[in-house]
Tab-separated table of C-alpha atoms and ligand atoms in Angstrom:
chain	number	residue	atom	x	y	z
W	1	MET	CA	-25.527	-5.529	44.409
W	2	GLU	CA	-27.347	-8.834	44.825
W	3	GLU	CA	-25.617	-11.961	43.246
W	4	SER	CA	-28.166	-12.493	41.223
W	5	ALA	CA	-28.454	-9.223	39.726
W	6	LEU	CA	-24.931	-9.345	39.188
W	7	SER	CA	-24.941	-12.474	37.273
W	8	PHE	CA	-27.678	-11.111	35.073
W	9	TRP	CA	-25.673	-8.023	33.936
W	10	MET	CA	-22.728	-10.448	33.440
W	11	TYR	CA	-24.697	-12.463	31.275
W	12	LEU	CA	-26.131	-9.579	29.516
W	13	GLY	CA	-22.693	-8.143	28.764
W	14	VAL	CA	-21.445	-11.432	27.395
W	15	MET	CA	-24.074	-11.951	25.349
W	16	SER	CA	-24.303	-8.375	24.108
W	17	VAL	CA	-20.539	-8.688	22.914
W	18	PHE	CA	-20.857	-12.001	21.175
W	19	PHE	CA	-24.445	-11.179	19.699
W	20	GLY	CA	-22.989	-7.881	18.525
W	21	TRP	CA	-19.995	-9.500	16.688
W	22	THR	CA	-22.693	-12.326	15.183
W	23	VAL	CA	-24.940	-9.604	13.475
W	24	LYS	CA	-21.633	-7.685	12.253
W	25	ARG	CA	-20.748	-10.939	10.396
W	26	ILE	CA	-24.164	-12.021	9.269
W	27	LEU	CA	-24.821	-8.381	7.711
W	28	ALA	CA	-21.095	-8.807	6.091
W	29	SER	CA	-22.134	-12.405	4.566
W	30	GLU	CA	-24.178	-12.988	1.960
W	31	ARG	CA	-27.250	-14.703	4.028
W	32	SER	CA	-30.628	-13.193	4.057
W	33	SER	CA	-30.200	-11.414	7.358
W	34	ALA	CA	-33.803	-11.138	8.938
W	35	PRO	CA	-34.512	-15.010	9.278
W	36	THR	CA	-30.764	-15.566	10.193
W	37	LEU	CA	-30.664	-13.167	12.904
W	38	LEU	CA	-33.809	-14.751	14.451
W	39	VAL	CA	-32.166	-18.150	14.433
W	40	TYR	CA	-28.907	-16.875	16.032
W	41	SER	CA	-31.163	-14.747	18.843
W	42	ALA	CA	-32.874	-17.793	19.749
W	43	LEU	CA	-29.597	-19.819	19.990
W	44	PHE	CA	-27.996	-17.268	22.153
W	45	LEU	CA	-30.927	-16.990	24.701
W	46	LEU	CA	-31.174	-20.756	24.637
W	47	MET	CA	-27.776	-21.125	25.832
W	48	GLU	CA	-27.963	-18.227	28.237
W	49	SER	CA	-30.992	-19.747	29.943
W	50	LEU	CA	-29.439	-23.184	30.347
W	51	CYS	CA	-25.885	-21.857	31.668
W	52	SER	CA	-27.497	-19.520	33.833
W	53	PHE	CA	-30.085	-22.125	35.554
W	54	CYS	CA	-28.277	-25.340	35.369
W	55	LEU	CA	-24.686	-23.960	36.364
W	56	PRO	CA	-23.153	-21.908	39.165
W	57	THR	CA	-22.275	-18.366	37.949
W	58	CYS	CA	-18.325	-18.620	37.345
W	59	VAL	CA	-18.851	-22.105	35.507
W	60	GLY	CA	-22.015	-21.065	33.763
W	61	LEU	CA	-20.349	-17.769	32.138
W	62	GLY	CA	-17.176	-20.055	31.196
W	63	VAL	CA	-19.281	-22.436	29.453
W	64	PHE	CA	-21.383	-19.554	28.099
W	65	CYS	CA	-18.232	-17.544	26.474
W	66	ALA	CA	-17.271	-20.932	25.029
W	67	ALA	CA	-20.706	-21.722	23.639
W	68	CYS	CA	-21.092	-17.905	22.077
W	69	TRP	CA	-17.751	-18.160	20.494
W	70	LEU	CA	-18.581	-21.480	18.667
W	71	ILE	CA	-22.098	-20.206	17.693
W	72	MET	CA	-20.217	-16.805	16.208
W	73	GLY	CA	-17.799	-19.133	14.359
W	74	THR	CA	-20.684	-20.948	12.500
W	75	VAL	CA	-21.503	-17.539	10.479
W	76	ALA	CA	-19.351	-17.828	7.222
W	77	ALA	CA	-16.863	-15.012	6.571
W	78	ALA	CA	-17.856	-12.261	4.156
W	79	LYS	CA	-17.462	-13.584	0.596
W	80	PRO	CA	-15.932	-11.646	-2.099
W	81	LEU	CA	-18.385	-9.997	-4.651
W	82	PRO	CA	-19.035	-12.366	-7.677
W	83	VAL	CA	-16.869	-11.491	-10.672
W	84	GLU	CA	-19.856	-12.236	-13.196
W	85	GLY	CA	-22.415	-9.533	-14.179
W	86	LYS	CA	-23.294	-7.150	-11.664
W	87	ALA	CA	-19.958	-7.018	-9.950
W	88	VAL	CA	-18.110	-6.053	-13.210
W	89	PHE	CA	-20.465	-3.775	-15.000
W	90	ILE	CA	-23.669	-2.496	-13.169
W	91	THR	CA	-24.796	0.577	-14.954
W	92	GLY	CA	-21.137	2.192	-15.119
W	93	LEU	CA	-17.730	0.896	-14.462
W	94	TRP	CA	-17.300	-1.123	-11.458
W	95	GLY	CA	-13.593	-0.802	-11.119
W	96	LEU	CA	-10.781	1.388	-12.342
W	97	VAL	CA	-7.231	0.200	-12.151
W	98	ASN	CA	-4.336	2.735	-12.360
W	99	ASN	CA	-1.234	0.952	-13.408
W	100	ALA	CA	0.639	2.941	-15.881
W	101	GLY	CA	3.690	4.473	-14.288
W	102	VAL	CA	7.620	5.139	-15.465
W	103	CYS	CA	10.640	5.444	-13.712
W	104	VAL	CA	12.780	7.633	-15.989
W	105	ASN	CA	16.111	8.035	-13.956
W	106	PHE	CA	18.106	7.066	-10.813
W	107	GLY	CA	20.622	9.111	-9.330
W	108	ASP	CA	20.948	12.123	-6.627
W	109	ALA	CA	18.023	14.561	-6.610
W	110	GLU	CA	20.654	17.249	-7.680
W	111	LEU	CA	21.835	15.398	-10.668
W	112	SER	CA	18.602	14.465	-11.997
W	113	LEU	CA	17.616	16.575	-15.026
W	114	MET	CA	14.433	18.502	-15.201
W	115	SER	CA	13.095	16.404	-17.752
W	116	ASN	CA	13.147	13.441	-15.582
W	117	TYR	CA	11.156	15.203	-12.977
W	118	ARG	CA	8.697	16.341	-15.752
W	119	GLY	CA	8.390	12.959	-17.411
W	120	CYS	CA	7.682	11.148	-14.112
W	121	MET	CA	4.952	13.760	-13.139
W	122	GLU	CA	3.490	13.838	-16.894
W	123	VAL	CA	3.065	10.058	-16.567
W	124	ASN	CA	2.502	9.119	-12.860
W	125	PHE	CA	0.655	11.915	-11.763
W	126	PHE	CA	-0.801	13.836	-14.721
W	127	GLY	CA	-1.540	10.681	-16.769
W	128	THR	CA	-3.251	9.158	-13.978
W	129	LEU	CA	-5.290	12.135	-12.852
W	130	GLU	CA	-6.559	12.487	-16.369
W	131	VAL	CA	-7.405	8.911	-16.715
W	132	THR	CA	-9.397	8.924	-13.146
W	133	LYS	CA	-11.086	12.014	-14.012
W	134	THR	CA	-12.271	10.585	-17.242
W	135	PHE	CA	-13.568	7.214	-15.693
W	136	LEU	CA	-14.992	8.643	-12.295
W	137	PRO	CA	-18.376	9.658	-13.479
W	138	LEU	CA	-18.895	5.870	-14.545
W	139	VAL	CA	-17.445	4.623	-11.662
W	140	ARG	CA	-19.734	6.794	-9.264
W	141	GLN	CA	-22.782	5.678	-11.108
W	142	SER	CA	-21.715	1.913	-10.048
W	143	GLN	CA	-20.784	2.815	-6.653
W	144	GLY	CA	-17.725	0.802	-7.819
W	145	ARG	CA	-14.028	0.885	-7.036
W	146	LEU	CA	-10.928	3.018	-7.637
W	147	VAL	CA	-7.686	0.971	-7.336
W	148	THR	CA	-4.097	2.857	-8.049
W	149	ILE	CA	-0.810	1.368	-8.245
W	150	SER	CA	1.785	3.770	-6.345
W	151	SER	CA	4.815	2.941	-4.876
W	152	PRO	CA	6.567	3.135	-1.251
W	153	SER	CA	8.649	5.611	-2.585
W	154	GLY	CA	6.119	8.133	-2.818
W	155	GLU	CA	5.633	7.668	1.156
W	156	GLN	CA	9.535	7.309	2.121
W	157	PRO	CA	12.520	9.220	0.867
W	158	PHE	CA	14.241	6.323	-1.060
W	159	PRO	CA	17.512	7.905	-2.119
W	160	CYS	CA	18.292	8.203	-5.681
W	161	LEU	CA	14.719	7.853	-6.688
W	162	ALA	CA	13.610	11.579	-6.095
W	163	ALA	CA	11.893	12.396	-9.421
W	164	TYR	CA	10.100	8.931	-9.451
W	165	GLY	CA	9.142	9.405	-5.526
W	166	ALA	CA	7.914	12.997	-5.573
W	167	SER	CA	5.671	12.086	-8.459
W	168	LYS	CA	4.202	9.185	-6.693
W	169	ALA	CA	3.743	11.510	-3.545
W	170	ALA	CA	1.656	13.570	-5.506
W	171	LEU	CA	-0.595	10.670	-6.785
W	172	ASN	CA	-0.798	9.473	-3.164
W	173	LEU	CA	-2.104	12.922	-2.020
W	174	PHE	CA	-4.506	13.204	-4.772
W	175	ILE	CA	-5.876	9.541	-4.505
W	176	ASN	CA	-6.274	10.156	-0.544
W	177	THR	CA	-7.993	13.289	-1.186
W	178	LEU	CA	-10.333	11.590	-3.774
W	179	ARG	CA	-10.981	8.592	-1.080
W	180	HIS	CA	-12.346	11.397	1.776
W	181	GLU	CA	-14.522	12.911	-1.309
W	182	LEU	CA	-15.831	9.488	-2.623
W	183	LYS	CA	-17.349	8.458	0.680
W	184	LEU	CA	-20.304	10.352	-0.035
W	185	TRP	CA	-20.697	8.459	-3.559
W	186	ASP	CA	-20.026	5.282	-1.847
W	187	VAL	CA	-17.088	4.625	-4.075
W	188	LYS	CA	-14.131	2.852	-2.250
W	189	VAL	CA	-10.394	3.961	-3.114
W	190	SER	CA	-7.402	1.667	-2.232
W	191	ILE	CA	-3.742	2.294	-2.921
W	192	ILE	CA	-1.338	-0.577	-3.872
W	193	LEU	CA	2.078	-0.359	-2.733
W	194	PRO	CA	4.324	-2.850	-4.263
W	195	SER	CA	7.775	-3.850	-3.236
W	196	SER	CA	10.412	-4.408	-6.072
W	197	TYR	CA	9.365	-6.569	-8.875
W	198	LYS	CA	11.059	-7.982	-11.793
W	199	THR	CA	8.740	-6.178	-14.704
W	200	GLY	CA	9.001	-4.946	-18.150
W	201	GLN	CA	10.564	-1.685	-17.248
W	202	SER	CA	12.926	-2.546	-14.219
W	203	ARG	CA	14.553	-5.383	-15.903
W	204	ASN	CA	15.162	-3.654	-19.336
W	205	VAL	CA	18.952	-3.157	-18.951
W	206	GLU	CA	19.121	-1.148	-22.273
W	207	TYR	CA	16.389	1.270	-21.350
W	208	TRP	CA	18.565	2.072	-18.065
W	209	GLU	CA	21.872	2.241	-20.352
W	210	GLU	CA	20.216	4.745	-22.315
W	211	GLN	CA	18.950	6.788	-19.444
W	212	TYR	CA	22.554	6.810	-18.045
W	213	LYS	CA	23.907	8.069	-21.240
W	214	HIS	CA	21.154	10.904	-21.643
W	215	LEU	CA	22.221	11.765	-18.044
W	216	ILE	CA	25.840	12.021	-18.796
W	217	GLU	CA	25.442	14.186	-21.806
W	218	ASN	CA	22.942	16.523	-20.260
W	219	LEU	CA	24.482	17.101	-16.965
W	220	SER	CA	26.311	20.342	-16.543
W	221	LEU	CA	30.082	20.658	-16.672
W	222	SER	CA	30.143	22.027	-13.065
W	223	LEU	CA	27.945	19.071	-11.643
W	224	MET	CA	29.873	16.669	-13.872
W	225	GLU	CA	33.122	18.164	-12.052
W	226	GLU	CA	32.017	18.014	-8.591
W	227	TYR	CA	30.436	14.613	-8.449
W	228	GLY	CA	32.720	12.600	-11.027
W	229	GLU	CA	31.728	10.234	-13.493
W	230	GLU	CA	33.082	7.286	-11.185
W	231	TYR	CA	30.789	8.512	-8.648
W	232	LEU	CA	27.558	8.177	-11.466
W	233	LEU	CA	28.924	4.573	-12.596
W	234	GLU	CA	28.840	3.592	-8.960
W	235	THR	CA	25.075	4.677	-8.611
W	236	LYS	CA	24.318	2.912	-11.834
W	237	GLN	CA	25.953	-0.499	-10.887
W	238	LEU	CA	24.115	-0.334	-7.603
W	239	PHE	CA	21.013	0.287	-9.099
W	240	PHE	CA	21.362	-2.630	-11.468
W	241	GLN	CA	22.358	-4.832	-8.335
W	242	PHE	CA	19.398	-3.751	-6.443
W	243	ALA	CA	16.989	-4.614	-9.366
W	244	GLU	CA	18.589	-8.045	-9.771
W	245	THR	CA	17.162	-8.872	-6.177
W	246	ALA	CA	13.542	-7.907	-6.996
W	247	THR	CA	10.904	-10.663	-7.082
W	248	GLU	CA	9.439	-12.133	-10.202
W	249	ASP	CA	6.245	-13.741	-8.640
W	250	LEU	CA	3.801	-10.859	-8.952
W	251	SER	CA	0.869	-12.600	-7.182
W	252	PRO	CA	1.097	-10.464	-4.157
W	253	VAL	CA	0.364	-7.374	-6.480
W	254	THR	CA	-2.364	-9.122	-8.768
W	255	ASN	CA	-4.239	-10.472	-5.476
W	256	SER	CA	-3.952	-6.894	-3.945
W	257	ILE	CA	-5.513	-5.613	-6.803
W	258	ALA	CA	-8.274	-8.475	-6.840
W	259	GLU	CA	-9.020	-7.889	-3.184
W	260	ALA	CA	-9.362	-4.122	-3.462
W	261	LEU	CA	-11.755	-4.456	-6.483
W	262	LEU	CA	-13.819	-7.578	-5.115
W	263	SER	CA	-13.664	-7.264	-1.239
W	264	ARG	CA	-16.670	-5.767	0.525
W	265	GLN	CA	-14.321	-3.978	2.619
W	266	PRO	CA	-11.192	-3.179	0.720
W	267	LYS	CA	-8.198	-1.803	2.690
W	268	VAL	CA	-7.119	1.803	2.127
W	269	ARG	CA	-3.882	0.751	1.485
W	270	TYR	CA	-2.106	-2.631	0.423
W	271	TYR	CA	1.393	-3.455	1.000
W	272	ALA	CA	2.054	-5.733	-1.654
W	273	GLY	CA	5.408	-8.003	-1.280
W	274	GLN	CA	7.919	-8.995	1.219
W	275	GLY	CA	9.331	-6.231	3.573
W	276	VAL	CA	6.921	-3.153	2.562
W	277	GLY	CA	4.856	-3.272	5.655
W	278	LEU	CA	8.260	-3.393	7.957
W	279	MET	CA	9.532	-0.419	6.004
W	280	TYR	CA	6.396	1.534	6.482
W	281	PHE	CA	6.691	0.578	10.177
W	282	ILE	CA	10.011	1.621	10.549
W	283	HIS	CA	9.415	4.891	8.630
W	284	CYS	CA	6.310	5.924	10.629
W	285	TYR	CA	7.155	4.726	14.114
W	286	LEU	CA	10.777	4.711	14.771
W	287	PRO	CA	13.034	7.682	15.379
W	288	VAL	CA	14.232	9.692	12.052
W	289	SER	CA	18.018	8.474	12.685
W	290	ILE	CA	16.938	5.063	12.573
W	291	SER	CA	14.652	5.047	9.687
W	292	ASP	CA	17.224	7.314	7.615
W	293	ARG	CA	19.737	4.987	8.491
W	294	PHE	CA	17.636	1.902	7.276
W	295	LEU	CA	17.027	3.437	3.848
W	296	GLN	CA	20.732	4.407	3.452
W	297	LYS	CA	21.854	0.991	4.397
W	298	LEU	CA	19.200	-0.805	2.065
W	299	PHE	CA	19.977	1.512	-0.924
W	300	MET	CA	23.294	3.330	-0.818
W	301	LYS	CA	25.915	1.056	0.041
W	302	LYS	CA	28.095	3.538	-1.574
W	303	SER	CA	31.780	3.358	-1.444
W	304	VAL	CA	32.732	5.968	-3.993
W	305	LEU	CA	32.373	9.709	-2.820
W	306	PRO	CA	31.771	12.600	-5.057
W	307	ARG	CA	34.896	13.789	-6.725
W	308	ALA	CA	34.618	17.525	-4.792
W	309	LEU	CA	34.404	15.519	-1.466
W	310	GLN	CA	37.342	13.373	-1.985
W	311	LYS	CA	39.698	16.340	-2.698
W	312	HIS	CA	38.005	18.319	0.503
W	313	ASN	CA	38.764	14.940	2.525
W	314	ASN	CA	42.224	14.722	0.991
W	315	ASN	CA	43.399	18.348	1.707
W	316	ASN	CA	42.039	18.098	5.099
W	317	ASN	CA	44.306	15.023	5.774
W	318	LYS	CA	47.255	16.926	4.478
W	319	LYS	CA	46.995	19.637	6.949
M	401	NAP	N1	8.153	-3.047	-10.769
M	401	NAP	C1	8.203	-2.745	-9.242
M	401	NAP	O1	9.156	-3.076	-8.635
M	401	NAP	C2	7.449	-1.510	-8.844
M	401	NAP	C3	7.252	-1.167	-7.713
M	401	NAP	C4	6.414	-0.135	-7.005
M	401	NAP	C5	5.679	0.379	-7.932
M	401	NAP	N2	5.419	-0.160	-9.316
M	401	NAP	C6	4.341	0.648	-10.105
M	401	NAP	O2	3.292	-0.366	-10.838
M	401	NAP	C7	2.949	-0.172	-11.830
M	401	NAP	C8	3.571	-0.743	-13.029
M	401	NAP	O3	4.644	-0.696	-13.515
M	401	NAP	P1	5.833	-1.960	-13.784
M	401	NAP	O4	6.625	-2.204	-12.854
M	401	NAP	O5	4.676	-3.060	-14.313
M	401	NAP	O6	6.365	-1.357	-15.298
M	401	NAP	P2	6.152	-1.920	-16.705
M	401	NAP	O7	6.283	-3.198	-16.762
M	401	NAP	O8	7.298	-0.905	-17.246
M	401	NAP	O9	4.841	-1.378	-16.997
M	401	NAP	C9	4.363	-0.056	-16.956
M	401	NAP	C10	3.265	0.200	-17.749
M	401	NAP	O10	2.839	1.765	-17.606
M	401	NAP	C11	2.267	1.995	-19.246
M	401	NAP	N3	2.845	3.216	-19.376
M	401	NAP	C12	4.229	3.860	-19.308
M	401	NAP	N4	3.977	5.101	-20.093
M	401	NAP	C13	2.675	5.254	-20.389
M	401	NAP	C14	2.281	6.435	-20.852
M	401	NAP	N5	2.884	7.611	-21.143
M	401	NAP	N6	0.751	6.370	-21.396
M	401	NAP	C15	0.294	5.075	-21.020
M	401	NAP	N7	0.894	4.017	-20.363
M	401	NAP	C16	2.160	4.221	-20.060
M	401	NAP	C17	3.089	0.946	-20.074
M	401	NAP	O11	2.199	0.841	-21.000
M	401	NAP	P3	3.078	-0.146	-22.481
M	401	NAP	O12	3.493	-1.165	-22.126
M	401	NAP	O13	1.840	0.482	-23.573
M	401	NAP	O14	4.364	0.696	-22.755
M	401	NAP	C18	2.996	-0.340	-19.046
M	401	NAP	O15	1.883	-0.794	-19.473
M	401	NAP	C19	3.562	1.357	-12.151
M	401	NAP	O16	2.920	2.400	-11.744
M	401	NAP	C20	4.972	1.528	-11.196
M	401	NAP	O17	5.167	2.860	-10.825
M	401	NAP	C21	6.177	-0.801	-9.892
């Protein structure tokens, strides 16, 4: 290929890439697009002519890339939607934020009462399902946003949170299915996955003591015998210790909610808080042996074995 033809295609390639990005940014910004596009096209063509006619190919291409980069940078990033008026109430409801949720128990899955499983499901899954179904027609009308506060325990098997985690997993699946279906209606759906925060429920020691008492009173004799109260007490202590490390500043969660409601392109998932993104990475991309060990070290620094296992180990040692 002749040098001039090669140079033409190279300039065209560079210009297409940068111009494509610029068009994308202009369309996402709040400028009126047609006149702005004309101005930017003229700028790109002017720079291309100057560089290709006045400079040798290599230097010209370098200068052209730099110029395109600078031109592209002058397009302001997309602004969030305005809160006033249209963004909040158009003809229906702009945003539904599903926040209500409970964690009614901690402890091994086998020890958790059926009422705990049902309690979590009732509020976290069925409650959210009902509210969503009630308000969805209004959200569809305004092509608005559906934002749901779930939990990383709905994605990863956190020890001692089976009842809560299972209800949030069911919730995640429901919301993710809706996300696909609502694309047709131009409704954007996001899930927020907060790390550990000191909120009403988690720091209410009396509430947890009450839950613990309820568990002890309702556990079958055989399970109580096999696990032993010292095992349950240690789980409670570990739970309280873990709750102490929770964060007070809720801004990562509230900022994520605001972004999910007002950004033009909200994310599907928001990992709100320190370490949640890392936990997700470990769970999804590292071998199961590593992610299992990570979760055990994070939540289950247990030193007390269930009573039946202690007896079993003692018998083995005597042999
Ligand atoms: N805190 C954390 O570390 C953490 C971590 C991950 C996910 N989350 C999730 O974040 C969301 C908010 O929880 P939070 O930590 O802020 O707890 P919270 O302070 O106890 O708030 C729970 C909220 O849920 C409402 N609620 C509970 N049961 C309800 C019911 N049966 N009907 C209607 N509303 C009910 C409560 O309403 P009332 O005030 O009227 O009782 C309260 O507004 C939950 O979905 C939770 O699973 C929290």
